[in-house]
Amino acid sequence: MRILGIETTCDETAAAVVERTSTGEGRILSNVVLSQVSEHAAFGGVVPEIAARAHVEALDHIISNAMAEAGCSFNAIDGVAAAAGPGLIGGVIVGLTTAKAIALVREKPLIAVNHLEAHALTARLTDSIAFPYCLFLASGGHTQIVAVRGVGDYVRLGTTVDDAIGEAFDKTAKLLGLGYPGGAVVESEAKSGDPSRFALPRPMLGKPNADFSLSGLKTALRLEAEKIAPISDQDVRDLCASFQQAVVDVVADRLRAGLKLFREHCGNPTALVAAGGVAANGAIRKVLHRLSFEGGTLLVAPPAELCTDNGAMIAWAGAERLALGLVDTLDTPPHARWPLSDLVARPAPAARKVV
Ligand code: KG4
Ligand code: ZN
């Protein structure tokens, strides 16, 4: 089957066409992503109203490009999937309404995809892995360790009680005047910095649950920077390196706890899977390799362009759901908040209806 996928939950306008074979293998026919980063950079973060307007302006063209690149007409697709949340509600409305219009006019099934589920299932598109696996999702908006037991069947083992890891990277970058988004810049500054110069806290270390807390780390970094102000270029590098090392130590400890909880609840995972923009960080990838080696677990880290927000992951999640008969009606609402635990593994009779 071929599915068109639409992503508009944050600051990427994206559309893709993905094919799923009857045996469950995936192939990306097109994957078009337009980043709005330059429109938000001056504000130091995503401005929801600007994001929604930019999605309205770009989405039709992005969908046309994705269809053209896939060499596919609307008649040749088997369903239309859109991220229906969680995310910035203005953007979610744009993508979901567009998908509904296409589904209605072309008489195709609509699949309202949970953005987090799409991140969670991407490893099955890239690596065809079997359930159950342990997902580490770390982006600008989310930090979660999840047991992925099946489509629609998730157990959240850990989450952040305050900031997401990507958000902490972005706030660090902002504080040090490194611009937005900050993750990649902080990583590159950290490469020539001293990770042991500043004694930053490692929040939650040793706790038996698998939760994260990042806001204390960010505050500690600010206090260290204020103590030595005005800061030199080398100070910036040392602060970045010390911050990143603290995050790496926290990730290692929290994932160890998460994998332990996973084994207690679901047995051995088929893989440890990384997703989200933060998974592009080399130091974090290194620690994921170490953990998977320690536990004799396969590590699946999809390429960076599939870890960050994109349409292919939405199309793939749509295909996985459609293959199980999980489709949605045209009155499906957009969601600003939509925890994975609210999803269901089996369709309710009413939700089976194909529009
Ligand atoms: O998944 P994503 O593209 O968008 C969502 O937030 O959903 O993730 C973006 C986040 C940003 O916070 C960005 O700073 C962070 O991922 N990020 C990184 C790196 N590249 C992107 N964080 C740390 N190191 C990186 N190399
Ligand atoms: Zn995302």
XYZ file of C-alpha atoms and ligand atoms in Angstrom:
382
model
C 0.000 0.000 0.000
C 1.019 3.622 -0.551
C 0.307 6.321 1.993
C 0.668 10.104 1.815
C 1.866 11.489 5.168
C 1.609 15.102 6.359
C 3.518 16.646 9.294
C 2.826 20.148 10.647
C 2.966 19.841 14.454
C 5.928 22.166 15.038
C 8.229 24.115 12.727
C 8.670 21.692 9.830
C 6.163 21.578 6.981
C 6.588 18.082 5.590
C 4.929 15.557 3.277
C 6.015 12.141 2.048
C 4.799 9.073 0.221
C 5.747 5.722 1.722
C 5.068 2.211 0.483
C 4.446 -0.766 2.771
C 4.604 -4.270 1.336
C 2.179 -7.002 2.430
C 5.039 -8.522 4.445
C 5.568 -5.268 6.326
C 8.679 -3.818 4.676
C 8.777 -0.092 4.058
C 10.137 2.044 1.221
C 10.240 5.832 1.099
C 9.115 7.079 -2.333
C 9.491 10.761 -1.417
C 10.185 12.775 1.729
C 9.955 16.575 1.407
C 10.710 18.757 4.442
C 10.622 22.537 4.611
C 12.152 23.892 7.814
C 10.835 27.179 9.196
C 13.921 27.695 11.387
C 14.900 30.969 9.708
C 11.428 32.439 10.373
C 11.680 31.742 14.115
C 15.418 32.319 14.693
C 15.064 36.009 15.550
C 12.645 35.105 18.367
C 14.883 32.446 19.935
C 12.186 29.777 19.639
C 9.123 28.669 17.679
C 6.357 31.302 17.553
C 3.080 29.312 17.209
C 1.200 31.896 15.135
C 4.093 32.341 12.686
C 4.408 28.557 12.423
C 0.706 28.056 11.628
C 0.730 30.753 8.944
C 3.889 29.364 7.379
C 2.305 25.875 7.227
C -0.758 27.339 5.439
C 1.484 29.033 2.873
C 3.742 26.050 2.191
C 1.730 22.876 2.646
C -0.013 22.641 -0.753
C 3.322 22.962 -2.587
C 5.079 20.538 -0.279
C 2.360 17.927 -0.871
C 2.506 18.483 -4.666
C 6.292 18.080 -4.560
C 6.045 14.900 -2.502
C 3.477 13.408 -4.907
C 5.534 14.421 -7.962
C 8.781 13.047 -6.526
C 7.048 9.764 -5.737
C 5.676 9.716 -9.297
C 2.285 9.121 -7.782
C -1.235 10.450 -8.434
C -3.844 10.782 -5.684
C -5.670 7.855 -7.295
C -2.633 5.657 -6.684
C -2.480 6.180 -2.931
C -4.349 3.995 -0.466
C -4.733 6.469 2.380
C -3.909 9.923 3.717
C -2.200 10.241 7.103
C -1.657 13.454 9.044
C -0.149 14.147 12.436
C -3.208 15.031 14.552
C -1.081 15.992 17.579
C 0.473 16.433 20.024
C 1.861 19.778 18.940
C 1.184 23.457 18.361
C -2.531 23.455 17.721
C -2.581 25.979 14.838
C -0.143 23.888 12.821
C -1.874 20.612 13.674
C -5.183 22.047 12.404
C -3.559 23.023 9.089
C -2.154 19.538 8.407
C -5.133 17.563 9.644
C -7.698 19.690 7.787
C -5.704 19.392 4.559
C -5.557 15.605 4.964
C -9.310 15.490 5.605
C -9.978 17.502 2.436
C -7.855 15.147 0.331
C -9.450 12.075 1.939
C -12.945 13.439 1.327
C -12.440 14.541 -2.267
C -10.388 11.500 -3.322
C -12.464 9.041 -1.277
C -9.457 7.658 0.599
C -9.191 6.502 4.215
C -7.961 9.099 6.711
C -5.461 8.090 9.372
C -5.013 10.596 12.222
C -1.514 9.803 13.461
C -0.085 10.526 16.879
C 3.241 12.309 16.259
C 4.946 10.384 19.093
C 3.706 7.069 17.714
C 5.205 8.050 14.352
C 8.624 8.621 16.008
C 8.166 5.316 17.844
C 7.453 3.278 14.683
C 10.125 4.812 12.400
C 12.615 2.060 13.295
C 10.256 -0.459 11.675
C 10.373 1.554 8.448
C 14.175 1.770 8.415
C 15.138 -1.547 10.014
C 12.006 -3.774 9.963
C 12.466 -4.615 13.650
C 9.954 -6.720 15.581
C 8.109 -5.745 18.774
C 8.779 -5.258 21.642
C 11.578 -2.679 21.639
C 12.734 0.108 23.912
C 12.410 3.611 22.483
C 14.447 6.602 23.639
C 12.696 9.651 22.200
C 14.500 12.948 22.780
C 13.467 16.055 20.884
C 12.786 19.730 21.527
C 9.364 18.912 22.963
C 9.647 15.369 24.325
C 11.929 13.179 26.403
C 10.557 9.690 26.949
C 11.604 6.089 27.404
C 8.842 3.890 26.029
C 8.214 0.154 25.740
C 6.858 -0.257 22.207
C 4.877 -3.525 22.377
C 2.840 -3.151 19.198
C 1.046 -0.575 17.053
C -1.035 1.452 19.519
C 0.434 -0.477 22.458
C 2.889 1.622 24.439
C 4.051 1.699 28.043
C 5.761 4.904 29.079
C 8.638 3.882 31.348
C 10.061 7.357 31.905
C 9.537 10.981 30.975
C 10.835 14.408 31.894
C 9.245 16.107 34.859
C 10.182 19.526 33.451
C 12.204 20.465 30.323
C 12.847 18.199 27.333
C 16.514 17.449 26.560
C 16.410 19.358 23.259
C 14.797 22.288 25.070
C 17.671 22.238 27.598
C 20.196 22.321 24.718
C 18.261 25.198 23.128
C 18.094 27.178 26.387
C 21.819 26.630 26.965
C 22.555 27.929 23.484
C 20.316 30.955 24.025
C 21.959 31.750 27.356
C 25.419 31.578 25.771
C 24.366 33.656 22.743
C 24.689 30.772 20.280
C 21.353 31.264 18.492
C 18.400 28.945 17.818
C 18.013 25.987 17.539
C 20.991 25.295 19.742
C 21.608 21.546 19.942
C 24.029 21.193 17.048
C 25.928 24.416 17.953
C 26.320 23.378 21.599
C 27.643 20.015 20.397
C 30.155 21.615 18.081
C 31.357 24.124 20.748
C 31.637 21.256 23.259
C 34.132 19.458 21.003
C 36.914 21.884 21.990
C 35.765 22.454 25.570
C 36.692 20.936 28.930
C 33.796 18.760 30.194
C 35.162 18.682 33.753
C 35.690 22.415 34.290
C 32.244 23.130 35.740
C 30.696 20.813 38.340
C 27.108 20.718 37.078
C 24.442 18.541 38.751
C 23.218 15.204 37.347
C 19.521 15.382 38.319
C 17.678 12.079 39.071
C 20.886 10.009 39.007
C 20.384 6.677 40.766
C 16.572 6.973 41.068
C 14.844 3.612 40.432
C 12.283 5.193 38.081
C 13.387 6.208 34.575
C 12.339 9.872 34.747
C 14.400 12.889 33.725
C 14.701 16.408 35.127
C 16.645 19.027 33.200
C 15.618 22.399 34.587
C 18.054 22.333 37.560
C 20.943 21.638 35.200
C 20.014 24.621 33.092
C 19.792 26.881 36.178
C 23.157 25.611 37.474
C 24.719 26.413 34.111
C 23.315 29.936 34.216
C 24.743 30.498 37.726
C 28.200 29.242 36.628
C 28.115 31.549 33.595
C 27.093 34.508 35.764
C 29.931 33.800 38.237
C 32.598 34.154 35.554
C 30.945 36.892 33.449
C 31.992 38.365 31.063
C 32.534 34.987 29.428
C 35.245 34.332 26.825
C 34.976 32.022 23.802
C 36.842 29.319 25.728
C 34.432 29.728 28.669
C 31.549 29.123 26.226
C 33.227 25.948 24.940
C 33.897 24.699 28.488
C 30.317 25.477 29.577
C 28.948 23.618 26.531
C 31.228 20.629 27.138
C 30.348 20.500 30.864
C 26.629 20.770 30.063
C 26.741 18.077 27.391
C 28.722 15.735 29.653
C 26.102 16.169 32.395
C 23.317 15.355 29.892
C 25.221 12.305 28.628
C 25.684 11.016 32.209
C 21.995 11.561 32.940
C 20.920 9.812 29.711
C 23.163 6.812 30.479
C 21.785 6.462 34.012
C 18.123 7.017 33.087
C 18.298 4.612 30.142
C 19.913 1.948 32.306
C 16.963 2.334 34.707
C 14.537 2.333 31.743
C 15.998 -0.849 30.250
C 15.775 -2.520 33.674
C 12.088 -1.565 33.923
C 11.582 -2.776 30.355
C 12.992 -6.229 31.172
C 10.842 -6.457 34.311
C 7.639 -5.663 32.383
C 8.178 -6.937 28.843
C 11.215 -9.283 28.815
C 14.187 -8.624 26.552
C 13.792 -5.825 23.989
C 14.539 -6.660 20.347
C 16.405 -3.340 20.165
C 17.159 -0.018 21.776
C 15.795 2.579 19.353
C 16.755 6.261 19.219
C 14.436 8.951 17.853
C 14.083 12.740 17.926
C 16.488 15.524 16.996
C 18.715 15.015 20.044
C 19.566 11.528 18.743
C 21.695 13.350 16.133
C 24.149 14.259 18.935
C 27.391 12.272 18.579
C 28.137 12.094 22.332
C 24.609 10.836 23.028
C 24.833 8.297 20.198
C 28.098 7.057 21.719
C 26.430 6.442 25.079
C 23.549 4.632 23.347
C 26.109 2.343 21.670
C 27.724 1.671 25.045
C 24.401 0.838 26.695
C 23.275 -1.467 23.905
C 26.671 -3.227 23.990
C 26.434 -3.630 27.786
C 22.974 -5.177 27.548
C 23.663 -7.238 24.402
C 20.860 -5.302 22.698
C 20.765 -4.198 19.074
C 20.935 -0.402 18.671
C 18.751 1.117 15.959
C 19.413 4.790 15.325
C 17.686 5.852 12.099
C 19.491 8.450 9.958
C 19.247 12.000 11.345
C 16.722 13.107 8.681
C 14.320 10.409 9.897
C 15.014 11.098 13.612
C 13.919 14.725 13.240
C 10.364 15.635 12.224
C 9.418 14.481 8.715
C 6.475 13.269 6.639
C 7.785 9.733 6.043
C 7.361 8.803 9.693
C 3.729 9.984 9.599
C 3.056 8.105 6.350
C 4.656 4.955 7.780
C 2.633 5.120 11.019
C -0.447 5.623 8.825
C 0.478 2.517 6.812
C 1.015 0.430 9.950
C -2.384 1.506 11.274
C -4.219 1.076 7.966
C -2.763 -2.439 7.613
C -4.554 -3.249 10.894
C -7.803 -1.590 9.800
C -7.267 1.358 12.135
C -8.734 4.355 10.326
C -10.348 7.581 11.471
C -13.479 9.520 10.678
C -13.616 13.058 9.294
C -14.705 14.457 12.654
C -11.419 13.404 14.301
C -10.222 16.404 16.335
C -6.703 17.864 16.463
C -4.936 17.461 19.813
C -2.505 19.866 21.479
C -1.798 17.171 24.081
C -2.076 13.485 23.235
C -0.095 11.048 25.385
C 0.885 7.709 23.852
C -0.909 5.969 26.696
C -4.227 7.279 25.273
C -3.787 5.225 22.094
C -5.446 1.856 21.723
C -4.112 -1.316 20.160
C -7.445 -2.377 18.660
C -10.001 -0.234 16.834
C -13.361 0.447 18.444
C -16.125 -0.682 16.016
C -17.128 2.931 15.215
C -13.536 3.954 14.463
C -13.217 1.227 11.809
C -15.424 3.171 9.423
C -13.622 4.161 6.245
C -14.728 7.586 5.032
O 12.817 16.108 16.698
P 13.139 17.547 16.401
O 13.639 17.889 15.030
O 11.904 18.481 16.624
C 11.063 18.408 17.715
O 11.417 19.031 18.724
O 10.024 17.697 17.606
O 14.199 17.991 17.516
C 14.717 19.291 17.581
C 15.555 19.370 18.837
C 16.011 20.795 19.122
O 15.792 21.072 20.494
C 17.492 20.748 18.785
O 18.272 21.668 19.517
C 17.832 19.324 19.141
O 16.726 18.561 18.718
N 19.054 18.873 18.452
C 20.172 18.514 19.083
C 21.130 18.251 18.073
N 20.545 18.451 16.859
C 19.250 18.832 17.114
N 20.444 18.417 20.391
C 21.699 18.034 20.725
N 22.680 17.788 19.821
C 22.436 17.871 18.494
N 23.401 17.621 17.609
Zn 9.015 15.220 16.750
